[in-house]
Structures are given as structure tokens and as C-alpha cells.
């Protein structure tokens, strides 16, 4: 099998590339999948993006992102995100659920708000052929981005819904430290709820704001191959998406970074 | 009861104060306890520090820190830390256990190294009248500082030993995000293994390196009173130590920061 058969590049990894540049690079390098973000898609145009990707024969593995359910008024925007996912032809909308409400200190209450929002959003997404994928974010984001900090918590939020409607994202960067994550991965796989599998490495020191320090594959502390094998063993056969937010990578030539990322994927994850 | 009866100031919170300045400030403000660090103690002199603190009638609630068991050659230094704790008259040595060995990617193996080191160190500490207190550090430190990321993991490492030899540190900054930490706190308390209770608040954005962003009590996202009540409910009756690493606080007048910290403690934790 082609080494890159399951590889998908999340566009944030090479955000210095325009959508046409990215699509062209994927075609030239034999990268079959891309993960998209709403903002650059909107800037290029939703229909234009869908057509560009479709004509190139690429699979859109995920759209990032819906969520932020813990602040008021987000449901309309989440329905729009579902519609955009459907228009792009992807079956998976990634959810970053939101942190504490302003001034809040109650994480369980924030998770309840998230559960309530899913009850509204999941049937709507299902009606559009889109699965919701709850992404647990590293605990360092619990206050301001995502009150869902573990795969166990994400699964608990997903389990009231059919697996075809709501599942989870397994992202090595966010869960690698968690001794309970391997068991949760097996459970998620057995339930058919691994809706996305994403790779990034953990490097230190973290940059200020801790948003743009995700390491290139192989540069950090995560045994990426062990995680790929674990997710495979859980029954997952889908795309493997590489999503890096990294100032150093963004400062370089995008095509070079994409080539490097594909090489690192083969070397460290396959 | 005096509002500050259980209050202890960790000297890192006001590291701009010399040891005599800190001790004098504690006496003037009615602060009965201090947590000390090995480096400033060594700089002032171990015996001189012990005498200074003893003459002022202060209780040394903890000494920070032993640990870093995952890199070679640490055991002699840990025995020295135990000796220093005994000389200072504190019953508690805080352990920051160490992260991955250089180039390592195996967190369970790192935790095994920590367990092995405890087997050597705990009896020695007990022979000197010193309890070891394993501090789980926030998962953002798992790679480079502490492979023990949850209170559950810390307890699992402590449980093979008598509670009088090895226990845990409950530090709100490190565990506030963890939905399993309340149950682990209750278990630790029931076992008599809460050997230190420390407060710091969680504020964002985190600074580069994520070491010096611990928030002043009340400035962040942690329900500190709920944690104090939870730890009390677990049967803990000991000192409550405030340990903040914060560039902003360090830039201010140390006495003013100590006064503020005591006020915040009364307002947000009692």
C-alpha cells in the first residue's frame, strides 16, 4: 500500500499556503487528504473551495471547527459549520467545546452546557450527513478553550448519541500524557466513535500562550508509532491527519514543510 | 480561630525577600508557617536558616524539593534533601519526580523509575523523621519535569508505603482541571496521605515556558474555597501553603505581596 494512503494534511500545518497552492502541492506529492478550517475556507469561498478540492480528487477528512458551546449564542454558528462541512463533502466536523464561561470556575457546569448543546446539534448534523467529533484538548486549555480535557470525558459526552452522530478526535498532542487514554481509545474504537485521528508531537519549552508549539513529528516526546498502532488496534482504519500549529514551521516554505511532514509521518508513525 | 492559623507562605511566592526579611514579615503579619526551598536555604546556610526560623517561632511546613528520579545519580542528592528537611525541623519533603529521561518517550517506564527510587528513599526519610510528599504536576510538565500528572498516579506510587512515609501534595494549580481529583483527594485523606495542601490560581494566557504564570489567589479560574472544603472534608487539618511562581508578583514589593496573599487567602479560601 502507498505509504501516504491514509495521510491527511491539516491546512493549519502549512497555513502559509493558499488553498490553490495547498491543493496543488497535495496532488504533486500524492497526499490524498486535507483537513480544512472554516476561516480560510470562507476567505477563499465555500463553493470555490469545494470545487477546487473535488476537482483535484482530494478527500476533505475534517472541517475545523464547531464548538465553543459554553458562551452564549453559538448554536447558529455551529449549524452553519455543519452546513459548511456538508458543502465541502466531509463527513466530520471537529468540535472544540469551549472553556469556562466568563468569570466562571465550574468545569462540570461547563461540561453540562456542552452536553446540552450536543443534544441540539447532533440531530441537525446527522440530517446533513455530518458526524460530530468531540476533541478533548490538553488540560492546559481547560479554562479558556475546552473544558473537555480527557478522552474519557469526550467519550462520556458522545455516548448518549448514536456513534454515527457523535464521536471523538484522538489527537496525540492532547492526550499523550494520560495513562487512561489507551483504554479510552480501545473503548472509542469498539464503539465506532473514533471519527478523527490526528498527530502532533510534544516539544518543550512551550511558547507564550501555548497555542503555537505543536512539534513536528519526531521532534518531541510522543511515541507516535505506538499511538498509531493503538488506534489501529482499536479498529480505526480512517485517515491520519497531521495538525501542527508551529511558528517555526509557518515561517518556512510551505511546500518544503508539507514534504517534510509527509516524510516524518512515514518515518515516525507508520 | 485566627484566620491565618493554617496559613503558610511558600518562600518562592515572595522570593524577592531574603530569609531574614521573610521571617520578619511573617512574624509582623502573624503568618505562622513557611515553606522553604533548598537553594535559598543553602545560600543563607542550613543551620543559620534553621536557627532563624526556630527563634522566630515559625513552622516550616515543607521543604521543596527532592525528586527528579528519572535522571541518573539523583539518589544521593535526595538523601541530602531529606537531611536538610530534618535539620530545618520540617516533617515534609516535597518531591517533583522528574519527566522523561533524555530522548525518552515512555511515561510508564519513567513512572517505574520513580517507584524504584521511592523504595530506596522512603525508609531513609522515615529514619530521619521526614515524610515524602509526591506532587503530581500539571500534565503540561509531563515531558520535562514530572511524569506524575494526576493525583491518582501520585497515590498509586505512594500506596505501597506506610502513609507515615509517603503521601501526596494536593496543589490546586496542578489538579484543578481533573474530574477524578476530588475522589482521589477523598481517598488520599482517608489514607492519611495528604502531606501538603497548596494553593495557586490558574490564569491565562500562560507565559513562555509555563513556569511563572501561577495566579494570585482569586485572579483565576479555580474555585479555591471548594478545594479547601474538599480537602478539609477528606480529613486534612494541616497547613495550607500558598506557592505562586509569578513574574508580576516577583517584580513588586515583597512585604506588600505577602500581605496581599494573606488577604486573598482569607477572602478566597476560608
Short mmCIF file of C-alpha atoms in Angstrom, two decimals:
data_model
loop_
_atom_site.label_atom_id
_atom_site.label_comp_id
_atom_site.label_asym_id
_atom_site.label_seq_id
_atom_site.Cartn_x
_atom_site.Cartn_y
_atom_site.Cartn_z
CA UNK A 1 0.00 0.00 0.00
CA UNK A 2 1.08 3.53 -0.76
CA UNK A 3 2.77 4.98 2.34
CA UNK A 4 0.62 8.11 2.14
CA UNK A 5 -2.66 6.27 1.53
CA UNK A 6 -4.06 7.34 4.93
CA UNK A 7 -2.13 10.61 5.28
CA UNK A 8 -4.03 13.86 5.54
CA UNK A 9 -2.55 17.30 5.99
CA UNK A 10 -4.45 19.75 8.10
CA UNK A 11 -4.23 23.10 6.39
CA UNK A 12 -3.18 24.88 9.59
CA UNK A 13 0.10 22.95 9.43
CA UNK A 14 1.00 24.88 6.29
CA UNK A 15 -1.20 27.90 6.65
CA UNK A 16 1.32 29.94 4.65
CA UNK A 17 -0.02 28.15 1.55
CA UNK A 18 -3.13 29.47 -0.17
CA UNK A 19 -5.83 26.92 -0.84
CA UNK A 20 -4.86 26.53 -4.52
CA UNK A 21 -1.19 26.20 -3.54
CA UNK A 22 -2.07 23.60 -0.91
CA UNK A 23 -4.27 21.58 -3.24
CA UNK A 24 -1.63 21.71 -5.96
CA UNK A 25 1.07 20.58 -3.53
CA UNK A 26 -1.07 17.70 -2.28
CA UNK A 27 -1.65 16.50 -5.83
CA UNK A 28 2.05 16.72 -6.70
CA UNK A 29 3.15 14.90 -3.54
CA UNK A 30 0.44 12.26 -3.62
CA UNK A 31 -1.23 13.46 -0.43
CA UNK A 32 -4.81 12.19 -0.66
CA UNK A 33 -6.49 14.04 2.21
CA UNK A 34 -6.73 17.51 3.70
CA UNK A 35 -8.30 18.90 6.83
CA UNK A 36 -9.78 22.35 6.39
CA UNK A 37 -10.55 25.29 8.67
CA UNK A 38 -13.61 27.45 8.36
CA UNK A 39 -11.89 30.84 8.25
CA UNK A 40 -9.57 30.22 5.27
CA UNK A 41 -12.38 28.36 3.51
CA UNK A 42 -14.68 31.34 3.97
CA UNK A 43 -11.97 33.69 2.73
CA UNK A 44 -11.50 31.67 -0.45
CA UNK A 45 -15.21 30.98 -0.79
CA UNK A 46 -17.10 27.89 0.33
CA UNK A 47 -18.27 26.76 -3.10
CA UNK A 48 -14.96 27.64 -4.72
CA UNK A 49 -13.11 25.56 -2.11
CA UNK A 50 -15.46 22.62 -2.54
CA UNK A 51 -14.96 22.72 -6.30
CA UNK A 52 -11.19 23.13 -6.05
CA UNK A 53 -10.84 20.15 -3.74
CA UNK A 54 -13.33 18.00 -5.65
CA UNK A 55 -11.65 18.64 -8.99
CA UNK A 56 -8.29 17.68 -7.52
CA UNK A 57 -9.69 14.40 -6.25
CA UNK A 58 -8.80 15.16 -2.63
CA UNK A 59 -10.75 13.92 0.37
CA UNK A 60 -11.65 16.50 2.99
CA UNK A 61 -11.03 14.47 6.14
CA UNK A 62 -12.31 17.04 8.66
CA UNK A 63 -13.57 20.56 8.98
CA UNK A 64 -12.35 22.52 11.99
CA UNK A 65 -14.22 23.64 13.86
CA UNK A 66 -17.51 23.94 15.64
CA UNK A 67 -17.98 24.12 19.36
CA UNK A 68 -17.40 26.87 21.92
CA UNK A 69 -20.71 25.84 23.44
CA UNK A 70 -20.05 27.48 26.79
CA UNK A 71 -20.52 31.02 25.57
CA UNK A 72 -23.90 32.32 24.54
CA UNK A 73 -25.28 32.31 21.03
CA UNK A 74 -23.09 29.69 19.47
CA UNK A 75 -25.69 27.27 18.16
CA UNK A 76 -26.50 29.17 14.98
CA UNK A 77 -22.83 29.36 14.15
CA UNK A 78 -22.49 25.64 14.79
CA UNK A 79 -25.35 24.88 12.42
CA UNK A 80 -23.54 26.98 9.83
CA UNK A 81 -20.38 24.94 10.47
CA UNK A 82 -22.36 21.75 9.83
CA UNK A 83 -23.69 23.19 6.58
CA UNK A 84 -20.17 24.13 5.51
CA UNK A 85 -18.91 20.63 6.29
CA UNK A 86 -21.68 19.16 4.16
CA UNK A 87 -20.91 21.57 1.32
CA UNK A 88 -17.23 20.61 1.44
CA UNK A 89 -18.12 16.94 1.26
CA UNK A 90 -16.55 15.97 4.56
CA UNK A 91 -18.34 13.69 6.97
CA UNK A 92 -16.62 15.05 10.10
CA UNK A 93 -16.92 18.35 11.95
CA UNK A 94 -14.36 18.73 14.74
CA UNK A 95 -15.68 20.34 17.91
CA UNK A 96 -13.56 22.36 20.32
CA UNK A 97 -16.13 22.60 23.04
CA UNK A 98 -15.25 25.81 24.83
CA UNK A 99 -13.84 26.56 28.26
CA UNK A 100 -15.32 28.26 31.29
CA UNK A 101 -17.91 30.97 30.73
CA UNK A 102 -16.54 34.46 31.51
CA UNK A 103 -15.79 34.65 35.22
CA UNK A 104 -16.79 31.01 35.70
CA UNK A 105 -14.99 28.50 37.90
CA UNK A 106 -17.23 25.44 37.46
CA UNK A 107 -15.87 22.91 34.95
CA UNK A 108 -18.63 20.32 35.50
CA UNK A 109 -21.22 23.02 34.78
CA UNK A 110 -19.36 23.93 31.58
CA UNK A 111 -19.47 20.28 30.53
CA UNK A 112 -23.21 20.26 31.14
CA UNK A 113 -23.60 23.22 28.78
CA UNK A 114 -21.64 21.23 26.19
CA UNK A 115 -23.85 18.17 26.65
CA UNK A 116 -26.96 20.34 26.23
CA UNK A 117 -25.64 21.90 23.04
CA UNK A 118 -24.85 18.48 21.57
CA UNK A 119 -28.46 17.44 22.09
CA UNK A 120 -29.47 20.26 19.79
CA UNK A 121 -26.68 19.98 17.28
CA UNK A 122 -26.25 16.22 16.78
CA UNK A 123 -29.60 15.53 15.08
CA UNK A 124 -29.14 18.55 12.85
CA UNK A 125 -25.67 17.37 11.84
CA UNK A 126 -26.97 13.86 11.22
CA UNK A 127 -29.66 15.27 8.93
CA UNK A 128 -26.87 16.81 6.85
CA UNK A 129 -24.75 13.66 6.80
CA UNK A 130 -22.12 15.11 9.15
CA UNK A 131 -20.68 13.43 12.23
CA UNK A 132 -19.61 15.50 15.21
CA UNK A 133 -16.16 14.73 16.61
CA UNK A 134 -15.55 15.98 20.16
CA UNK A 135 -11.89 16.83 20.60
CA UNK A 136 -10.52 16.63 24.12
CA UNK A 137 -7.93 19.38 24.45
CA UNK A 138 -4.89 19.22 26.71
CA UNK A 139 -5.73 20.23 30.30
CA UNK A 140 -3.69 23.40 29.86
CA UNK A 141 -6.63 24.69 27.75
CA UNK A 142 -9.35 23.72 30.26
CA UNK A 143 -10.11 27.28 31.37
CA UNK A 144 -10.12 29.18 28.11
CA UNK A 145 -10.69 26.78 25.21
CA UNK A 146 -12.07 23.39 26.15
CA UNK A 147 -13.50 22.03 29.37
CA UNK A 148 -13.24 18.56 27.84
CA UNK A 149 -9.71 17.55 28.87
CA UNK A 150 -9.62 13.77 28.54
CA UNK A 151 -10.71 11.15 26.06
CA UNK A 152 -12.84 9.65 28.85
CA UNK A 153 -14.74 12.92 29.17
CA UNK A 154 -15.19 13.23 25.41
CA UNK A 155 -16.50 9.68 25.20
CA UNK A 156 -18.90 10.28 28.07
CA UNK A 157 -20.31 13.26 26.16
CA UNK A 158 -20.58 11.22 22.95
CA UNK A 159 -22.10 8.05 24.36
CA UNK A 160 -25.70 9.27 24.70
CA UNK A 161 -25.80 9.62 20.90
CA UNK A 162 -25.51 7.05 18.11
CA UNK A 163 -21.88 6.59 17.07
CA UNK A 164 -22.88 7.68 13.58
CA UNK A 165 -23.79 11.08 15.04
CA UNK A 166 -21.20 11.85 17.72
CA UNK A 167 -17.69 10.54 18.26
CA UNK A 168 -14.28 11.78 19.34
CA UNK A 169 -10.99 13.03 17.99
CA UNK A 170 -7.91 11.15 19.13
CA UNK A 171 -5.12 13.75 18.89
CA UNK A 172 -1.78 12.64 20.29
CA UNK A 173 -0.80 16.16 21.34
CA UNK A 174 -3.74 16.47 23.70
CA UNK A 175 -3.88 13.02 25.29
CA UNK A 176 -0.38 11.52 25.17
CA UNK A 177 0.27 12.21 28.88
CA UNK A 178 -2.93 10.44 30.05
CA UNK A 179 -2.49 6.90 31.40
CA UNK A 180 -6.21 6.31 30.89
CA UNK A 181 -6.22 7.35 27.25
CA UNK A 182 -5.13 3.96 25.83
CA UNK A 183 -8.12 2.21 27.43
CA UNK A 184 -10.42 5.03 26.32
CA UNK A 185 -9.07 4.71 22.78
CA UNK A 186 -9.88 1.00 22.74
CA UNK A 187 -13.38 1.73 24.01
CA UNK A 188 -13.91 4.50 21.48
CA UNK A 189 -12.78 2.21 18.68
CA UNK A 190 -15.00 -0.64 19.81
CA UNK A 191 -17.95 1.77 19.73
CA UNK A 192 -17.02 3.08 16.30
CA UNK A 193 -16.56 6.55 17.73
CA UNK A 194 -13.04 7.43 16.56
CA UNK A 195 -14.10 9.99 13.99
CA UNK A 196 -10.68 11.52 13.53
CA UNK A 197 -7.12 10.61 14.39
CA UNK A 198 -4.62 13.45 14.48
CA UNK A 199 -0.89 13.55 15.07
CA UNK A 200 1.36 16.21 16.56
CA UNK A 201 4.43 15.86 18.73
CA UNK A 202 5.05 17.39 22.16
CA UNK A 203 8.04 19.69 22.38
CA UNK A 204 9.25 21.97 25.15
CA UNK A 205 9.64 24.71 26.16
CA UNK A 206 6.11 25.78 25.34
CA UNK A 207 5.71 29.21 23.76
CA UNK A 208 3.77 32.03 25.42
CA UNK A 209 0.04 31.37 25.11
CA UNK A 210 0.80 27.66 24.47
CA UNK A 211 -1.07 27.65 21.15
CA UNK A 212 1.72 27.51 18.60
CA UNK A 213 4.16 24.99 20.00
CA UNK A 214 2.98 21.72 18.50
CA UNK A 215 6.05 19.83 17.43
CA UNK A 216 6.89 18.39 14.04
CA UNK A 217 6.53 14.61 14.10
CA UNK A 218 9.64 13.05 15.61
CA UNK A 219 10.88 16.22 17.30
CA UNK A 220 9.25 15.55 20.65
CA UNK A 221 8.29 13.18 23.42
CA UNK A 222 5.37 11.25 21.95
CA UNK A 223 5.72 7.69 20.73
CA UNK A 224 3.67 8.37 17.62
CA UNK A 225 4.01 4.89 16.17
CA UNK A 226 2.72 3.34 19.39
CA UNK A 227 -0.31 5.62 19.21
CA UNK A 228 -0.94 4.79 15.54
CA UNK A 229 -0.74 1.10 16.36
CA UNK A 230 -3.05 1.58 19.34
CA UNK A 231 -5.64 3.41 17.28
CA UNK A 232 -5.37 0.79 14.55
CA UNK A 233 -5.78 -1.96 17.14
CA UNK A 234 -8.96 -0.23 18.26
CA UNK A 235 -10.34 -0.91 14.79
CA UNK A 236 -9.78 2.50 13.22
CA UNK A 237 -8.97 2.39 9.51
CA UNK A 238 -9.54 6.01 8.54
CA UNK A 239 -7.31 8.94 7.67
CA UNK A 240 -4.40 10.05 9.83
CA UNK A 241 -4.28 13.81 9.89
CA UNK A 242 -1.29 15.90 10.87
CA UNK A 243 -2.22 19.17 12.51
CA UNK A 244 0.67 21.32 13.72
CA UNK A 245 0.45 24.88 14.98
CA UNK A 246 4.06 25.93 14.97
CA UNK A 247 5.55 29.35 14.42
CA UNK A 248 8.79 27.84 13.19
CA UNK A 249 7.06 25.75 10.53
CA UNK A 250 4.90 28.67 9.47
CA UNK A 251 7.99 30.78 8.85
CA UNK A 252 9.34 28.29 6.30
CA UNK A 253 8.44 27.46 2.72
CA UNK A 254 5.07 25.72 2.83
CA UNK A 255 5.79 23.10 0.18
CA UNK A 256 9.02 22.16 1.94
CA UNK A 257 7.13 21.81 5.24
CA UNK A 258 4.50 19.62 3.61
CA UNK A 259 7.16 17.35 2.10
CA UNK A 260 8.95 17.15 5.44
CA UNK A 261 5.72 16.40 7.29
CA UNK A 262 4.88 13.55 4.91
CA UNK A 263 8.39 12.11 5.33
CA UNK A 264 8.18 12.40 9.11
CA UNK A 265 4.78 10.72 9.07
CA UNK A 266 6.18 7.72 7.20
CA UNK A 267 9.25 7.56 9.40
CA UNK A 268 7.67 8.06 12.82
CA UNK A 269 4.07 6.91 12.56
CA UNK A 270 3.92 4.07 10.02
CA UNK B 1 -9.76 30.85 65.34
CA UNK B 2 -7.21 33.20 63.90
CA UNK B 3 -7.82 33.46 60.15
CA UNK B 4 -4.16 32.80 59.43
CA UNK B 5 -3.83 29.86 61.85
CA UNK B 6 -3.30 27.37 58.98
CA UNK B 7 -1.72 29.79 56.51
CA UNK B 8 1.79 29.12 55.25
CA UNK B 9 3.72 31.18 52.74
CA UNK B 10 5.99 29.32 50.38
CA UNK B 11 9.13 31.38 50.05
CA UNK B 12 9.05 31.21 46.24
CA UNK B 13 5.90 33.35 46.33
CA UNK B 14 7.99 36.23 47.65
CA UNK B 15 11.42 35.20 46.53
CA UNK B 16 12.44 38.88 46.37
CA UNK B 17 12.60 38.76 50.19
CA UNK B 18 15.74 37.50 51.87
CA UNK B 19 15.22 34.85 54.52
CA UNK B 20 15.56 37.34 57.41
CA UNK B 21 13.18 39.74 55.64
CA UNK B 22 10.69 36.92 55.06
CA UNK B 23 10.86 35.67 58.63
CA UNK B 24 10.47 39.20 59.97
CA UNK B 25 7.48 39.82 57.70
CA UNK B 26 5.83 36.58 58.79
CA UNK B 27 6.22 37.49 62.45
CA UNK B 28 4.86 41.01 61.89
CA UNK B 29 1.84 39.78 59.91
CA UNK B 30 1.09 36.78 62.11
CA UNK B 31 1.90 34.22 59.44
CA UNK B 32 2.73 31.04 61.36
CA UNK B 33 4.17 28.82 58.62
CA UNK B 34 6.65 28.97 55.78
CA UNK B 35 7.60 26.56 53.02
CA UNK B 36 11.28 26.64 52.13
CA UNK B 37 13.34 25.80 49.04
CA UNK B 38 16.71 24.14 49.16
CA UNK B 39 18.63 26.65 47.05
CA UNK B 40 17.90 29.81 49.07
CA UNK B 41 18.32 27.83 52.27
CA UNK B 42 21.75 26.66 51.12
CA UNK B 43 22.67 30.21 50.12
CA UNK B 44 21.78 31.55 53.59
CA UNK B 45 23.16 28.48 55.31
CA UNK B 46 21.25 25.45 56.51
CA UNK B 47 21.97 25.84 60.22
CA UNK B 48 21.53 29.60 60.08
CA UNK B 49 18.14 29.17 58.44
CA UNK B 50 17.06 26.57 60.97
CA UNK B 51 18.04 28.87 63.81
CA UNK B 52 16.42 31.92 62.24
CA UNK B 53 13.12 30.15 61.75
CA UNK B 54 13.19 28.41 65.13
CA UNK B 55 13.92 31.62 67.01
CA UNK B 56 11.01 33.31 65.25
CA UNK B 57 8.65 30.53 66.28
CA UNK B 58 7.72 29.70 62.69
CA UNK B 59 6.76 26.25 61.48
CA UNK B 60 8.50 25.02 58.34
CA UNK B 61 5.58 23.33 56.61
CA UNK B 62 7.53 21.83 53.69
CA UNK B 63 10.89 21.74 52.06
CA UNK B 64 10.96 21.84 48.26
CA UNK B 65 12.22 19.72 46.78
CA UNK B 66 13.55 16.28 46.17
CA UNK B 67 12.81 14.12 43.20
CA UNK B 68 13.94 14.17 39.58
CA UNK B 69 14.29 10.41 39.88
CA UNK B 70 14.25 9.78 36.15
CA UNK B 71 17.73 11.11 35.53
CA UNK B 72 20.80 9.30 36.76
CA UNK B 73 22.55 9.90 40.05
CA UNK B 74 19.78 11.64 41.92
CA UNK B 75 19.54 9.43 44.97
CA UNK B 76 22.46 10.93 46.87
CA UNK B 77 21.06 14.37 46.32
CA UNK B 78 17.68 13.18 47.56
CA UNK B 79 19.21 11.80 50.73
CA UNK B 80 20.81 15.22 51.22
CA UNK B 81 17.39 16.82 50.76
CA UNK B 82 15.99 14.55 53.47
CA UNK B 83 18.81 15.54 55.80
CA UNK B 84 18.16 19.21 55.13
CA UNK B 85 14.45 18.76 55.84
CA UNK B 86 15.30 17.12 59.16
CA UNK B 87 17.76 19.91 60.02
CA UNK B 88 15.10 22.53 59.28
CA UNK B 89 12.62 20.77 61.51
CA UNK B 90 10.02 20.11 58.84
CA UNK B 91 8.32 16.75 58.56
CA UNK B 92 7.62 17.01 54.82
CA UNK B 93 9.87 16.86 51.77
CA UNK B 94 8.04 17.67 48.53
CA UNK B 95 9.02 15.51 45.56
CA UNK B 96 8.87 16.68 41.95
CA UNK B 97 9.51 13.32 40.42
CA UNK B 98 11.11 14.15 37.07
CA UNK B 99 9.97 13.81 33.49
CA UNK B 100 11.14 11.62 30.66
CA UNK B 101 14.80 10.63 30.58
CA UNK B 102 16.73 12.43 27.78
CA UNK B 103 15.35 11.26 24.46
CA UNK B 104 12.76 9.09 26.17
CA UNK B 105 9.15 8.69 25.08
CA UNK B 106 7.90 6.16 27.63
CA UNK B 107 5.95 7.72 30.50
CA UNK B 108 5.05 4.40 32.20
CA UNK B 109 8.76 3.50 32.23
CA UNK B 110 9.55 6.88 33.81
CA UNK B 111 6.95 6.18 36.50
CA UNK B 112 8.62 2.83 37.17
CA UNK B 113 11.93 4.61 37.75
CA UNK B 114 10.15 6.87 40.22
CA UNK B 115 8.64 3.88 42.04
CA UNK B 116 12.07 2.24 42.26
CA UNK B 117 13.66 5.37 43.68
CA UNK B 118 10.95 5.69 46.32
CA UNK B 119 11.73 2.19 47.52
CA UNK B 120 15.24 3.38 48.30
CA UNK B 121 14.40 6.80 49.61
CA UNK B 122 11.29 6.24 51.76
CA UNK B 123 12.92 4.15 54.51
CA UNK B 124 15.83 6.57 54.67
CA UNK B 125 13.47 9.51 55.02
CA UNK B 126 11.47 7.68 57.68
CA UNK B 127 14.65 7.07 59.65
CA UNK B 128 15.14 10.85 59.73
CA UNK B 129 11.52 11.61 60.67
CA UNK B 130 10.70 13.03 57.25
CA UNK B 131 7.65 12.15 55.14
CA UNK B 132 7.89 12.18 51.36
CA UNK B 133 5.11 14.04 49.56
CA UNK B 134 4.73 13.17 45.88
CA UNK B 135 3.45 16.18 43.97
CA UNK B 136 1.55 15.49 40.78
CA UNK B 137 2.38 18.27 38.36
CA UNK B 138 0.03 19.57 35.67
CA UNK B 139 0.17 17.41 32.51
CA UNK B 140 1.86 20.27 30.67
CA UNK B 141 5.01 19.33 32.63
CA UNK B 142 4.82 15.58 31.92
CA UNK B 143 7.74 15.51 29.49
CA UNK B 144 10.28 17.71 31.19
CA UNK B 145 9.52 17.94 34.90
CA UNK B 146 7.16 15.32 36.25
CA UNK B 147 5.78 12.13 34.75
CA UNK B 148 3.30 12.04 37.62
CA UNK B 149 0.42 14.08 36.22
CA UNK B 150 -2.59 13.15 38.34
CA UNK B 151 -3.41 12.67 41.99
CA UNK B 152 -4.44 9.11 41.11
CA UNK B 153 -0.93 8.40 39.82
CA UNK B 154 0.69 10.02 42.85
CA UNK B 155 -1.47 7.95 45.20
CA UNK B 156 -0.67 4.77 43.30
CA UNK B 157 3.02 5.49 43.80
CA UNK B 158 2.51 6.23 47.49
CA UNK B 159 0.25 3.31 48.39
CA UNK B 160 2.95 0.60 48.62
CA UNK B 161 4.43 2.52 51.56
CA UNK B 162 3.09 3.34 55.00
CA UNK B 163 1.22 6.66 54.98
CA UNK B 164 3.68 7.92 57.57
CA UNK B 165 6.44 7.51 54.98
CA UNK B 166 4.95 8.52 51.62
CA UNK B 167 1.97 10.68 50.76
CA UNK B 168 0.94 13.30 48.22
CA UNK B 169 0.74 17.03 47.69
CA UNK B 170 -2.67 18.38 46.75
CA UNK B 171 -1.88 21.56 44.80
CA UNK B 172 -4.88 23.23 43.20
CA UNK B 173 -2.83 24.60 40.29
CA UNK B 174 -1.84 21.15 39.12
CA UNK B 175 -5.06 19.19 39.58
CA UNK B 176 -7.98 21.61 39.36
CA UNK B 177 -8.90 20.50 35.82
CA UNK B 178 -9.10 16.78 36.70
CA UNK B 179 -12.58 15.37 37.23
CA UNK B 180 -11.06 12.42 39.09
CA UNK B 181 -9.10 14.55 41.53
CA UNK B 182 -11.94 15.09 44.03
CA UNK B 183 -12.37 11.33 44.51
CA UNK B 184 -8.60 10.90 44.72
CA UNK B 185 -8.45 13.65 47.34
CA UNK B 186 -11.04 11.87 49.45
CA UNK B 187 -9.09 8.61 49.14
CA UNK B 188 -5.79 10.30 49.98
CA UNK B 189 -7.36 11.89 53.03
CA UNK B 190 -8.91 8.64 54.22
CA UNK B 191 -5.48 7.05 54.00
CA UNK B 192 -3.81 9.90 55.85
CA UNK B 193 -1.67 10.65 52.83
CA UNK B 194 -2.35 14.35 52.26
CA UNK B 195 1.04 15.56 53.42
CA UNK B 196 0.74 19.03 51.96
CA UNK B 197 -2.05 21.21 50.63
CA UNK B 198 -1.00 24.07 48.38
CA UNK B 199 -2.96 26.83 46.70
CA UNK B 200 -2.37 28.73 43.49
CA UNK B 201 -4.87 30.04 40.96
CA UNK B 202 -4.99 29.31 37.22
CA UNK B 203 -4.68 32.34 34.97
CA UNK B 204 -4.29 32.65 31.22
CA UNK B 205 -2.57 33.32 28.92
CA UNK B 206 0.30 31.19 30.15
CA UNK B 207 3.78 32.71 29.85
CA UNK B 208 6.52 31.18 27.70
CA UNK B 209 7.93 28.12 29.43
CA UNK B 210 4.75 27.90 31.55
CA UNK B 211 6.68 28.04 34.83
CA UNK B 212 5.97 31.52 36.11
CA UNK B 213 2.28 32.02 35.47
CA UNK B 214 0.68 30.79 38.68
CA UNK B 215 -2.05 33.22 39.52
CA UNK B 216 -2.58 35.16 42.73
CA UNK B 217 -5.49 33.64 44.68
CA UNK B 218 -8.77 34.94 43.28
CA UNK B 219 -7.34 36.08 39.96
CA UNK B 220 -8.09 32.90 38.05
CA UNK B 221 -10.41 30.01 37.28
CA UNK B 222 -10.07 27.78 40.32
CA UNK B 223 -12.75 27.57 42.97
CA UNK B 224 -10.22 27.66 45.80
CA UNK B 225 -12.76 27.59 48.60
CA UNK B 226 -14.37 24.46 47.14
CA UNK B 227 -10.95 22.81 47.10
CA UNK B 228 -10.18 23.85 50.68
CA UNK B 229 -13.54 22.48 51.79
CA UNK B 230 -12.91 19.26 49.84
CA UNK B 231 -9.50 18.74 51.41
CA UNK B 232 -10.91 19.52 54.85
CA UNK B 233 -13.74 17.05 54.22
CA UNK B 234 -11.09 14.44 53.42
CA UNK B 235 -9.90 14.83 56.99
CA UNK B 236 -6.92 17.12 56.43
CA UNK B 237 -6.29 19.58 59.24
CA UNK B 238 -2.76 20.73 58.40
CA UNK B 239 -1.24 23.88 56.97
CA UNK B 240 -2.44 25.50 53.78
CA UNK B 241 0.55 26.74 51.84
CA UNK B 242 0.44 29.31 49.07
CA UNK B 243 3.05 28.76 46.42
CA UNK B 244 2.98 31.18 43.47
CA UNK B 245 5.59 31.45 40.74
CA UNK B 246 4.65 34.71 39.14
CA UNK B 247 6.86 37.27 37.43
CA UNK B 248 4.38 40.02 38.17
CA UNK B 249 4.38 39.30 41.90
CA UNK B 250 8.15 38.98 41.98
CA UNK B 251 8.52 42.46 40.48
CA UNK B 252 6.60 44.04 43.37
CA UNK B 253 7.48 44.83 46.97
CA UNK B 254 7.71 41.51 48.78
CA UNK B 255 6.04 42.59 52.01
CA UNK B 256 3.13 44.05 50.05
CA UNK B 257 2.78 40.77 48.13
CA UNK B 258 2.80 38.76 51.34
CA UNK B 259 0.11 40.97 52.86
CA UNK B 260 -1.96 40.70 49.70
CA UNK B 261 -1.55 36.93 49.58
CA UNK B 262 -2.70 36.56 53.18
CA UNK B 263 -5.74 38.75 52.46
CA UNK B 264 -6.56 36.79 49.32
CA UNK B 265 -6.23 33.53 51.24
CA UNK B 266 -8.79 34.68 53.80
CA UNK B 267 -11.14 36.01 51.15
CA UNK B 268 -10.99 33.17 48.61
CA UNK B 269 -10.05 30.04 50.51
CA UNK B 270 -11.51 30.29 54.01
#
